[in-house]
């Protein structure tokens, strides 16, 4: 049991977006160690088929298991929508996604039940947010909008570029017309555009960041399973490890800019071998 308590949390995403989830875990559960994998060779997942997303996700989960993780957090909405069930069946450790935590908060917090969801084409096409929100709040109106250009714009480092602002205004116009009172940032890349989205949508719209909600759900899970780290294992020099499938230096530079720690290395892994 002691070994399990001191084991790291596995976190993965199609690229850098899941770093927003890793960042929230660092903030909310600072005593936990993290092993992060970014599938930078195969990003974006949002344009891939469900079958491909499941294959990629299972490869990554197998790799994370070799690093001795005690829980896996699928820090990607698209992978959560398509692969979570397959991962939970294959893995002998808990696996949680980012969709349900965010959907629960939106269903609870929306005043008028007018909820918007922005995400990748695959996430929106799965209608997973709509299904889950309406299972909790049947009268809710859920409007979904695919924003496929957001991920490459964020990955390119254009978070505050005028081009990104123009794209965001065009994507969000429909949400404004539908007068949504709550908007779910349904891709882990999107919290990196939060201030821009908030400015466009206005102060009356509540933005839901599933990254924060997922970190809080993880905290409850660790406590419930009695596998939370009591702080004894972070005496080592580097409690956070980062792995990618490509472009390690580009990933490291970006991670350095958004995480509250210095990233010294990101190691490349031949993920197709898993």
Tab-separated table of C-alpha atoms in Angstrom:
chain	number	residue	atom	x	y	z
A	1	UNK	CA	0.000	0.000	0.000
A	2	UNK	CA	2.815	2.363	0.850
A	3	UNK	CA	4.371	1.775	-2.589
A	4	UNK	CA	1.055	2.569	-4.256
A	5	UNK	CA	0.652	5.773	-2.268
A	6	UNK	CA	4.037	6.944	-3.491
A	7	UNK	CA	3.430	5.901	-7.109
A	8	UNK	CA	2.905	8.716	-9.647
A	9	UNK	CA	-0.239	9.862	-11.440
A	10	UNK	CA	-0.216	9.134	-15.184
A	11	UNK	CA	-1.578	11.962	-17.347
A	12	UNK	CA	-1.813	11.932	-21.133
A	13	UNK	CA	-3.079	14.059	-23.989
A	14	UNK	CA	-2.782	14.280	-27.756
A	15	UNK	CA	-0.215	17.043	-27.284
A	16	UNK	CA	0.240	19.997	-24.969
A	17	UNK	CA	-3.378	20.671	-23.991
A	18	UNK	CA	-3.303	18.166	-21.157
A	19	UNK	CA	-0.668	20.308	-19.481
A	20	UNK	CA	-3.611	22.430	-18.283
A	21	UNK	CA	-4.807	19.353	-16.372
A	22	UNK	CA	-1.291	18.583	-15.098
A	23	UNK	CA	-1.028	22.209	-13.958
A	24	UNK	CA	-4.256	21.911	-11.946
A	25	UNK	CA	-3.094	18.643	-10.379
A	26	UNK	CA	0.151	20.358	-9.343
A	27	UNK	CA	-1.873	23.188	-7.783
A	28	UNK	CA	-4.625	21.165	-6.106
A	29	UNK	CA	-2.654	18.034	-5.096
A	30	UNK	CA	0.947	19.282	-4.836
A	31	UNK	CA	2.159	16.235	-2.935
A	32	UNK	CA	1.524	13.914	-5.905
A	33	UNK	CA	4.133	12.880	-8.474
A	34	UNK	CA	3.173	13.033	-12.183
A	35	UNK	CA	4.244	11.204	-15.331
A	36	UNK	CA	2.944	13.107	-18.374
A	37	UNK	CA	2.809	11.862	-21.960
A	38	UNK	CA	2.031	14.164	-24.893
A	39	UNK	CA	1.342	12.438	-28.224
A	40	UNK	CA	2.947	15.256	-30.201
A	41	UNK	CA	3.666	13.052	-33.252
A	42	UNK	CA	-0.029	12.281	-33.798
A	43	UNK	CA	-1.781	15.474	-32.707
A	44	UNK	CA	-4.591	16.417	-33.254
A	45	UNK	CA	-6.896	13.590	-32.164
A	46	UNK	CA	-9.989	15.629	-32.983
A	47	UNK	CA	-9.903	14.708	-36.679
A	48	UNK	CA	-9.206	10.985	-36.125
A	49	UNK	CA	-11.688	8.085	-36.109
A	50	UNK	CA	-12.894	6.583	-32.841
A	51	UNK	CA	-11.056	3.324	-33.603
A	52	UNK	CA	-7.756	5.158	-34.100
A	53	UNK	CA	-8.216	7.210	-30.934
A	54	UNK	CA	-8.782	4.012	-28.923
A	55	UNK	CA	-5.617	2.435	-30.392
A	56	UNK	CA	-3.497	5.494	-29.617
A	57	UNK	CA	-4.906	5.796	-26.098
A	58	UNK	CA	-4.289	2.131	-25.245
A	59	UNK	CA	-0.684	2.385	-26.455
A	60	UNK	CA	-0.102	5.391	-24.199
A	61	UNK	CA	-1.796	3.760	-21.202
A	62	UNK	CA	0.469	0.705	-21.620
A	63	UNK	CA	3.512	2.970	-21.654
A	64	UNK	CA	2.333	4.798	-18.526
A	65	UNK	CA	1.892	1.452	-16.775
A	66	UNK	CA	5.592	0.735	-17.389
A	67	UNK	CA	6.307	3.900	-15.379
A	68	UNK	CA	4.469	2.458	-12.380
A	69	UNK	CA	1.505	4.863	-12.278
A	70	UNK	CA	-1.344	4.243	-9.829
A	71	UNK	CA	-4.057	6.163	-11.704
A	72	UNK	CA	-4.384	7.340	-15.304
A	73	UNK	CA	-5.998	10.687	-16.136
A	74	UNK	CA	-7.112	10.964	-19.756
A	75	UNK	CA	-6.419	14.691	-20.105
A	76	UNK	CA	-7.971	14.887	-23.559
A	77	UNK	CA	-11.680	15.385	-24.210
A	78	UNK	CA	-11.595	13.483	-27.504
A	79	UNK	CA	-9.860	10.465	-25.942
A	80	UNK	CA	-12.217	10.683	-22.949
A	81	UNK	CA	-15.195	10.600	-25.323
A	82	UNK	CA	-14.036	7.604	-27.371
A	83	UNK	CA	-11.473	5.599	-25.392
A	84	UNK	CA	-12.297	5.910	-21.684
A	85	UNK	CA	-14.438	2.763	-21.536
A	86	UNK	CA	-11.852	0.703	-23.452
A	87	UNK	CA	-9.090	1.935	-21.139
A	88	UNK	CA	-11.102	1.147	-18.016
A	89	UNK	CA	-11.634	-2.390	-19.311
A	90	UNK	CA	-7.970	-2.944	-20.228
A	91	UNK	CA	-6.274	-1.348	-17.218
A	92	UNK	CA	-6.173	-2.798	-13.699
A	93	UNK	CA	-5.857	0.686	-12.151
A	94	UNK	CA	-8.420	3.528	-12.018
A	95	UNK	CA	-8.802	5.584	-15.219
A	96	UNK	CA	-10.692	8.888	-15.248
A	97	UNK	CA	-11.453	11.368	-18.015
A	98	UNK	CA	-12.150	15.072	-18.258
A	99	UNK	CA	-15.684	15.083	-19.677
A	100	UNK	CA	-17.848	14.079	-16.733
A	101	UNK	CA	-16.306	16.447	-14.152
A	102	UNK	CA	-16.860	19.466	-16.425
A	103	UNK	CA	-20.328	18.379	-17.502
A	104	UNK	CA	-21.440	17.921	-13.882
A	105	UNK	CA	-20.385	21.443	-12.944
A	106	UNK	CA	-22.060	22.980	-16.008
A	107	UNK	CA	-25.327	21.165	-15.294
A	108	UNK	CA	-25.233	22.393	-11.700
A	109	UNK	CA	-24.088	25.979	-12.276
A	110	UNK	CA	-26.126	26.999	-15.339
A	111	UNK	CA	-28.875	29.368	-14.233
A	112	UNK	CA	-31.142	29.038	-17.260
A	113	UNK	CA	-30.053	25.615	-18.500
A	114	UNK	CA	-28.661	27.154	-21.703
A	115	UNK	CA	-25.273	25.452	-21.979
A	116	UNK	CA	-22.701	25.729	-24.746
A	117	UNK	CA	-19.879	23.296	-25.459
A	118	UNK	CA	-16.886	24.033	-27.664
A	119	UNK	CA	-14.516	21.227	-28.584
A	120	UNK	CA	-12.854	19.292	-31.378
A	121	UNK	CA	-14.906	17.872	-34.248
A	122	UNK	CA	-14.606	14.380	-32.734
A	123	UNK	CA	-15.736	15.436	-29.249
A	124	UNK	CA	-18.670	17.430	-30.605
A	125	UNK	CA	-19.558	14.589	-32.985
A	126	UNK	CA	-19.739	12.140	-30.077
A	127	UNK	CA	-22.347	14.356	-28.310
A	128	UNK	CA	-20.926	13.037	-25.049
A	129	UNK	CA	-21.345	16.355	-23.215
A	130	UNK	CA	-24.937	16.717	-24.369
A	131	UNK	CA	-25.812	13.157	-23.320
A	132	UNK	CA	-24.244	13.456	-19.894
A	133	UNK	CA	-25.573	16.937	-19.100
A	134	UNK	CA	-29.104	15.942	-20.116
A	135	UNK	CA	-28.893	12.767	-18.033
A	136	UNK	CA	-28.329	15.046	-15.033
A	137	UNK	CA	-30.609	17.877	-16.128
A	138	UNK	CA	-33.103	16.700	-18.780
A	139	UNK	CA	-34.529	20.152	-19.479
A	140	UNK	CA	-31.143	21.663	-20.331
A	141	UNK	CA	-30.514	22.977	-23.831
A	142	UNK	CA	-27.007	22.009	-24.961
A	143	UNK	CA	-25.468	23.710	-27.975
A	144	UNK	CA	-22.270	22.202	-29.349
A	145	UNK	CA	-19.743	23.841	-31.650
A	146	UNK	CA	-16.601	22.324	-33.167
A	147	UNK	CA	-13.619	24.701	-33.148
A	148	UNK	CA	-10.971	22.655	-34.999
A	149	UNK	CA	-8.550	25.532	-35.584
A	150	UNK	CA	-8.067	26.267	-31.877
A	151	UNK	CA	-5.743	23.302	-31.238
A	152	UNK	CA	-3.229	24.061	-34.019
A	153	UNK	CA	-3.293	27.765	-33.122
A	154	UNK	CA	-2.479	26.973	-29.481
A	155	UNK	CA	0.152	24.385	-30.483
A	156	UNK	CA	1.749	27.027	-32.719
A	157	UNK	CA	1.987	29.402	-29.750
A	158	UNK	CA	-0.507	31.892	-31.222
A	159	UNK	CA	-2.603	32.221	-28.068
A	160	UNK	CA	-2.722	36.032	-28.197
A	161	UNK	CA	-2.345	36.510	-31.940
A	162	UNK	CA	-4.900	38.706	-33.790
A	163	UNK	CA	-5.554	35.789	-36.158
A	164	UNK	CA	-6.681	33.643	-33.207
A	165	UNK	CA	-8.977	36.445	-32.041
A	166	UNK	CA	-10.653	36.613	-35.469
A	167	UNK	CA	-11.122	32.834	-35.531
A	168	UNK	CA	-12.512	32.825	-31.966
A	169	UNK	CA	-15.021	35.571	-32.706
A	170	UNK	CA	-16.305	33.648	-35.705
A	171	UNK	CA	-16.571	30.350	-33.808
A	172	UNK	CA	-18.283	31.926	-30.781
A	173	UNK	CA	-20.796	34.054	-32.655
A	174	UNK	CA	-23.321	31.207	-32.667
A	175	UNK	CA	-22.988	30.754	-28.900
A	176	UNK	CA	-23.638	34.447	-28.389
A	177	UNK	CA	-26.699	34.313	-30.648
A	178	UNK	CA	-28.069	31.358	-28.676
A	179	UNK	CA	-27.519	33.319	-25.449
A	180	UNK	CA	-25.777	30.531	-23.568
A	181	UNK	CA	-25.220	31.330	-19.888
A	182	UNK	CA	-22.551	28.650	-19.361
A	183	UNK	CA	-19.807	27.588	-21.764
A	184	UNK	CA	-17.716	24.440	-21.348
A	185	UNK	CA	-14.149	24.663	-22.647
A	186	UNK	CA	-14.464	21.124	-23.994
A	187	UNK	CA	-10.852	20.600	-25.050
A	188	UNK	CA	-7.879	20.754	-22.714
A	189	UNK	CA	-6.133	23.191	-25.069
A	190	UNK	CA	-8.936	25.729	-24.679
A	191	UNK	CA	-8.195	26.963	-21.126
A	192	UNK	CA	-5.077	28.471	-22.707
A	193	UNK	CA	-7.488	30.722	-24.645
A	194	UNK	CA	-9.709	31.368	-21.633
A	195	UNK	CA	-9.122	35.126	-21.322
A	196	UNK	CA	-9.844	35.647	-25.020
A	197	UNK	CA	-12.987	33.509	-24.904
A	198	UNK	CA	-14.164	35.288	-21.737
A	199	UNK	CA	-13.648	38.679	-23.357
A	200	UNK	CA	-15.655	37.677	-26.436
A	201	UNK	CA	-18.489	35.982	-24.527
A	202	UNK	CA	-18.830	38.731	-21.910
A	203	UNK	CA	-18.990	38.795	-18.104
A	204	UNK	CA	-22.426	37.163	-17.794
A	205	UNK	CA	-21.311	33.819	-19.245
A	206	UNK	CA	-19.775	31.278	-16.839
A	207	UNK	CA	-16.793	29.439	-18.336
A	208	UNK	CA	-16.286	25.876	-17.124
A	209	UNK	CA	-12.713	24.582	-17.146
A	210	UNK	CA	-12.817	20.763	-16.962
A	211	UNK	CA	-9.105	20.714	-16.071
A	212	UNK	CA	-9.775	22.141	-12.603
A	213	UNK	CA	-12.821	19.926	-12.057
A	214	UNK	CA	-10.849	16.836	-13.091
A	215	UNK	CA	-8.073	17.624	-10.595
A	216	UNK	CA	-10.677	17.895	-7.837
A	217	UNK	CA	-12.280	14.589	-8.854
A	218	UNK	CA	-8.833	12.955	-8.866
A	219	UNK	CA	-8.218	14.249	-5.349
A	220	UNK	CA	-11.454	12.617	-4.161
A	221	UNK	CA	-10.602	9.358	-5.964
A	222	UNK	CA	-7.173	9.102	-4.323
A	223	UNK	CA	-8.694	9.673	-0.909
A	224	UNK	CA	-11.526	7.205	-1.535
A	225	UNK	CA	-9.114	4.475	-2.727
A	226	UNK	CA	-6.711	5.301	0.137
A	227	UNK	CA	-3.814	5.819	-2.269
A	228	UNK	CA	-3.137	9.536	-1.797
A	229	UNK	CA	0.487	10.498	-1.314
A	230	UNK	CA	1.129	11.816	2.165
A	231	UNK	CA	4.110	13.815	0.932
A	232	UNK	CA	6.939	11.434	1.745
A	233	UNK	CA	8.017	10.569	-1.802
A	234	UNK	CA	8.698	14.020	-3.224
A	235	UNK	CA	12.063	14.383	-1.628
A	236	UNK	CA	13.600	13.262	-4.910
A	237	UNK	CA	14.915	15.938	-7.190
A	238	UNK	CA	12.321	15.605	-9.952
A	239	UNK	CA	8.788	14.499	-9.011
A	240	UNK	CA	7.485	15.324	-12.512
A	241	UNK	CA	8.466	13.406	-15.652
A	242	UNK	CA	7.529	14.370	-19.208
A	243	UNK	CA	7.483	12.162	-22.295
A	244	UNK	CA	6.446	12.843	-25.890
A	245	UNK	CA	6.238	11.009	-29.200
A	246	UNK	CA	7.961	13.806	-31.157
A	247	UNK	CA	9.388	17.356	-30.972
A	248	UNK	CA	10.641	17.055	-27.401
A	249	UNK	CA	12.397	20.426	-27.314
A	250	UNK	CA	9.372	22.315	-28.684
A	251	UNK	CA	7.192	20.606	-26.065
A	252	UNK	CA	9.642	21.439	-23.278
A	253	UNK	CA	9.728	25.099	-24.232
A	254	UNK	CA	5.940	25.338	-24.304
A	255	UNK	CA	5.500	23.402	-21.045
A	256	UNK	CA	8.003	25.720	-19.395
A	257	UNK	CA	5.829	28.698	-20.344
A	258	UNK	CA	2.610	27.450	-18.731
A	259	UNK	CA	3.618	25.217	-15.814
A	260	UNK	CA	4.599	26.527	-12.359
A	261	UNK	CA	7.870	24.584	-12.500
A	262	UNK	CA	10.963	24.495	-14.694
A	263	UNK	CA	10.953	21.653	-17.221
A	264	UNK	CA	14.529	20.512	-17.745
A	265	UNK	CA	13.867	17.592	-20.097
A	266	UNK	CA	11.152	15.880	-22.103
A	267	UNK	CA	12.074	12.437	-23.402
A	268	UNK	CA	10.930	11.053	-26.746
A	269	UNK	CA	9.296	7.604	-26.687
A	270	UNK	CA	8.616	5.247	-29.660
A	271	UNK	CA	4.954	4.963	-28.652
A	272	UNK	CA	3.937	2.708	-31.573
A	273	UNK	CA	5.926	-0.085	-29.897
A	274	UNK	CA	3.463	-0.289	-26.971
